[in-house]
């Protein structure tokens, strides 16, 4: 069960994802939350770069704002199961917990694919999954359907 703060943050994840979808971008968003100071540190959405994933953009901004190379006082919230690149970055930054919506059966790396947090060489990250999974999954389906049909949203 999510607490009220996590529910509010995930509501914002959905809103950011919907805005990105309206801008014809992949509807994925990430928020870094400092659980000790009880405040959002950074927010990001996917961009057109192959490494412009919302998680990486949010992490980069949080590291800069906190002037550190670790985010061990933070959690990350993201629309979909992080890929291998993002899941590894989350671990390397010592983020405590990752919250995500839908599973990504093709590209996910936490519950699917390489399951990186089962690797003994990476810091274990607590995982809270399937939050608003129908909403996050449907946003992604809508985006990729529009790309197959070559229509603007």
mmCIF file of C-alpha atoms in Angstrom:
data_model
loop_
_atom_site.group_PDB
_atom_site.id
_atom_site.type_symbol
_atom_site.label_atom_id
_atom_site.label_comp_id
_atom_site.label_asym_id
_atom_site.label_seq_id
_atom_site.Cartn_x
_atom_site.Cartn_y
_atom_site.Cartn_z
ATOM 1 C CA UNK A 1 0.000 0.000 0.000
ATOM 2 C CA UNK A 2 1.371 3.402 -0.957
ATOM 3 C CA UNK A 3 1.445 6.249 1.522
ATOM 4 C CA UNK A 4 -0.144 9.591 0.637
ATOM 5 C CA UNK A 5 3.176 11.132 -0.475
ATOM 6 C CA UNK A 6 3.887 8.268 -2.869
ATOM 7 C CA UNK A 7 0.342 8.492 -4.258
ATOM 8 C CA UNK A 8 0.762 12.218 -4.916
ATOM 9 C CA UNK A 9 4.146 11.714 -6.567
ATOM 10 C CA UNK A 10 2.783 8.976 -8.785
ATOM 11 C CA UNK A 11 -0.149 11.194 -9.727
ATOM 12 C CA UNK A 12 2.439 13.712 -10.921
ATOM 13 C CA UNK A 13 4.278 10.948 -12.819
ATOM 14 C CA UNK A 14 1.054 10.253 -14.732
ATOM 15 C CA UNK A 15 0.531 13.968 -15.449
ATOM 16 C CA UNK A 16 4.099 14.421 -16.721
ATOM 17 C CA UNK A 17 3.739 11.295 -18.861
ATOM 18 C CA UNK A 18 0.457 12.552 -20.321
ATOM 19 C CA UNK A 19 2.074 15.896 -21.162
ATOM 20 C CA UNK A 20 4.945 14.140 -22.906
ATOM 21 C CA UNK A 21 2.427 12.055 -24.863
ATOM 22 C CA UNK A 22 0.566 15.220 -25.888
ATOM 23 C CA UNK A 23 3.924 16.535 -27.167
ATOM 24 C CA UNK A 24 4.317 13.376 -29.279
ATOM 25 C CA UNK A 25 7.111 12.079 -27.036
ATOM 26 C CA UNK A 26 7.434 8.742 -25.242
ATOM 27 C CA UNK A 27 5.147 9.064 -22.191
ATOM 28 C CA UNK A 28 7.711 8.227 -19.545
ATOM 29 C CA UNK A 29 8.492 10.444 -16.568
ATOM 30 C CA UNK A 30 10.713 10.175 -13.506
ATOM 31 C CA UNK A 31 10.811 11.999 -10.188
ATOM 32 C CA UNK A 32 13.581 11.885 -7.586
ATOM 33 C CA UNK A 33 12.228 12.312 -4.056
ATOM 34 C CA UNK A 34 14.420 13.062 -1.026
ATOM 35 C CA UNK A 35 12.658 11.049 1.668
ATOM 36 C CA UNK A 36 14.721 12.504 4.530
ATOM 37 C CA UNK A 37 13.942 16.131 3.701
ATOM 38 C CA UNK A 38 10.513 15.232 2.317
ATOM 39 C CA UNK A 39 10.842 17.088 -0.982
ATOM 40 C CA UNK A 40 11.006 16.468 -4.701
ATOM 41 C CA UNK A 41 14.546 17.071 -5.938
ATOM 42 C CA UNK A 42 14.103 16.677 -9.697
ATOM 43 C CA UNK A 43 11.636 15.732 -12.425
ATOM 44 C CA UNK A 44 12.228 14.678 -16.009
ATOM 45 C CA UNK A 45 10.582 13.140 -19.043
ATOM 46 C CA UNK A 46 12.009 11.111 -21.896
ATOM 47 C CA UNK A 47 13.455 13.043 -24.810
ATOM 48 C CA UNK A 48 14.503 12.066 -28.335
ATOM 49 C CA UNK A 49 18.066 11.077 -27.438
ATOM 50 C CA UNK A 50 18.790 7.351 -27.209
ATOM 51 C CA UNK A 51 20.142 8.044 -23.704
ATOM 52 C CA UNK A 52 17.545 10.719 -22.902
ATOM 53 C CA UNK A 53 15.619 8.465 -20.564
ATOM 54 C CA UNK A 54 13.611 10.205 -17.861
ATOM 55 C CA UNK A 55 15.431 8.304 -15.113
ATOM 56 C CA UNK A 56 18.876 9.415 -16.310
ATOM 57 C CA UNK A 57 17.765 13.011 -16.789
ATOM 58 C CA UNK A 58 16.217 13.135 -13.300
ATOM 59 C CA UNK A 59 19.285 11.482 -11.737
ATOM 60 C CA UNK A 60 21.669 13.862 -13.514
ATOM 61 C CA UNK A 61 19.721 16.884 -12.283
ATOM 62 C CA UNK A 62 19.423 15.549 -8.709
ATOM 63 C CA UNK A 63 23.164 14.852 -8.491
ATOM 64 C CA UNK A 64 23.889 18.364 -9.712
ATOM 65 C CA UNK A 65 21.393 20.048 -7.369
ATOM 66 C CA UNK A 66 22.552 18.063 -4.347
ATOM 67 C CA UNK A 67 26.216 18.464 -5.349
ATOM 68 C CA UNK A 68 26.972 14.803 -4.722
ATOM 69 C CA UNK A 69 27.597 11.527 -6.522
ATOM 70 C CA UNK A 70 25.180 9.528 -4.367
ATOM 71 C CA UNK A 71 21.455 9.756 -3.861
ATOM 72 C CA UNK A 72 21.207 7.418 -0.884
ATOM 73 C CA UNK A 73 18.632 9.706 0.725
ATOM 74 C CA UNK A 74 16.365 9.478 -2.326
ATOM 75 C CA UNK A 75 13.776 7.314 -4.022
ATOM 76 C CA UNK A 76 12.932 7.355 -7.728
ATOM 77 C CA UNK A 77 9.454 7.124 -9.225
ATOM 78 C CA UNK A 78 9.085 6.211 -12.891
ATOM 79 C CA UNK A 79 6.252 5.396 -15.288
ATOM 80 C CA UNK A 80 7.584 2.049 -16.457
ATOM 81 C CA UNK A 81 10.071 -0.599 -15.368
ATOM 82 C CA UNK A 82 13.559 0.840 -15.926
ATOM 83 C CA UNK A 83 15.769 -0.557 -18.674
ATOM 84 C CA UNK A 84 19.220 -2.041 -18.038
ATOM 85 C CA UNK A 85 20.957 1.328 -18.429
ATOM 86 C CA UNK A 86 18.612 3.136 -16.038
ATOM 87 C CA UNK A 87 18.340 0.320 -13.486
ATOM 88 C CA UNK A 88 22.137 0.186 -13.293
ATOM 89 C CA UNK A 89 22.379 3.973 -12.885
ATOM 90 C CA UNK A 90 19.783 3.826 -10.090
ATOM 91 C CA UNK A 91 21.903 1.245 -8.275
ATOM 92 C CA UNK A 92 25.214 3.032 -8.896
ATOM 93 C CA UNK A 93 23.772 6.229 -7.383
ATOM 94 C CA UNK A 94 22.682 4.281 -4.277
ATOM 95 C CA UNK A 95 19.039 5.243 -4.616
ATOM 96 C CA UNK A 96 17.111 3.499 -1.854
ATOM 97 C CA UNK A 97 13.916 2.511 -3.641
ATOM 98 C CA UNK A 98 12.426 2.503 -7.147
ATOM 99 C CA UNK A 99 8.682 2.824 -7.657
ATOM 100 C CA UNK A 100 7.329 2.090 -11.125
ATOM 101 C CA UNK A 101 4.110 1.524 -13.014
ATOM 102 C CA UNK A 102 3.866 -1.036 -15.792
ATOM 103 C CA UNK A 103 6.340 -3.822 -16.403
ATOM 104 C CA UNK A 104 8.364 -3.592 -19.600
ATOM 105 C CA UNK A 105 8.530 -7.197 -20.766
ATOM 106 C CA UNK A 106 10.796 -6.361 -23.722
ATOM 107 C CA UNK A 107 13.131 -3.733 -22.313
ATOM 108 C CA UNK A 108 12.760 -3.862 -18.545
ATOM 109 C CA UNK A 109 15.683 -5.012 -16.445
ATOM 110 C CA UNK A 110 14.309 -5.342 -12.916
ATOM 111 C CA UNK A 111 11.475 -7.891 -13.080
ATOM 112 C CA UNK A 112 12.217 -8.845 -16.681
ATOM 113 C CA UNK A 113 15.299 -9.436 -18.810
ATOM 114 C CA UNK A 114 18.582 -9.379 -16.894
ATOM 115 C CA UNK A 115 16.982 -8.657 -13.480
ATOM 116 C CA UNK A 116 19.938 -6.498 -12.510
ATOM 117 C CA UNK A 117 19.146 -6.251 -8.824
ATOM 118 C CA UNK A 118 19.744 -9.984 -8.518
ATOM 119 C CA UNK A 119 23.383 -9.344 -9.540
ATOM 120 C CA UNK A 120 25.740 -9.517 -6.565
ATOM 121 C CA UNK A 121 27.963 -6.788 -8.040
ATOM 122 C CA UNK A 122 25.284 -4.082 -7.777
ATOM 123 C CA UNK A 123 23.729 -2.414 -4.761
ATOM 124 C CA UNK A 124 20.335 -3.908 -4.060
ATOM 125 C CA UNK A 125 17.497 -1.456 -4.611
ATOM 126 C CA UNK A 126 14.095 -1.998 -3.060
ATOM 127 C CA UNK A 127 11.390 -2.257 -5.737
ATOM 128 C CA UNK A 128 7.731 -1.238 -5.526
ATOM 129 C CA UNK A 129 6.060 -2.146 -8.811
ATOM 130 C CA UNK A 130 2.757 -2.168 -10.697
ATOM 131 C CA UNK A 131 1.632 1.275 -9.475
ATOM 132 C CA UNK A 132 -1.140 2.548 -11.754
ATOM 133 C CA UNK A 133 0.013 -0.165 -14.180
ATOM 134 C CA UNK A 134 -3.072 0.085 -16.390
ATOM 135 C CA UNK A 135 -2.736 3.856 -16.825
ATOM 136 C CA UNK A 136 1.006 3.769 -17.505
ATOM 137 C CA UNK A 137 0.698 0.789 -19.845
ATOM 138 C CA UNK A 138 -2.158 2.397 -21.777
ATOM 139 C CA UNK A 139 -0.195 5.633 -22.254
ATOM 140 C CA UNK A 140 2.673 3.674 -23.800
ATOM 141 C CA UNK A 141 0.329 1.606 -25.973
ATOM 142 C CA UNK A 142 -1.328 4.779 -27.233
ATOM 143 C CA UNK A 143 2.039 6.340 -28.092
ATOM 144 C CA UNK A 144 3.341 3.313 -30.010
ATOM 145 C CA UNK A 145 -0.001 2.779 -31.755
ATOM 146 C CA UNK A 146 0.198 6.369 -33.020
ATOM 147 C CA UNK A 147 3.744 5.749 -34.277
ATOM 148 C CA UNK A 148 2.662 2.604 -36.148
ATOM 149 C CA UNK A 149 -0.245 4.539 -37.650
ATOM 150 C CA UNK A 150 2.019 7.580 -38.198
ATOM 151 C CA UNK A 151 -0.515 9.934 -36.644
ATOM 152 C CA UNK A 152 0.010 12.920 -34.433
ATOM 153 C CA UNK A 153 -1.553 12.735 -30.985
#
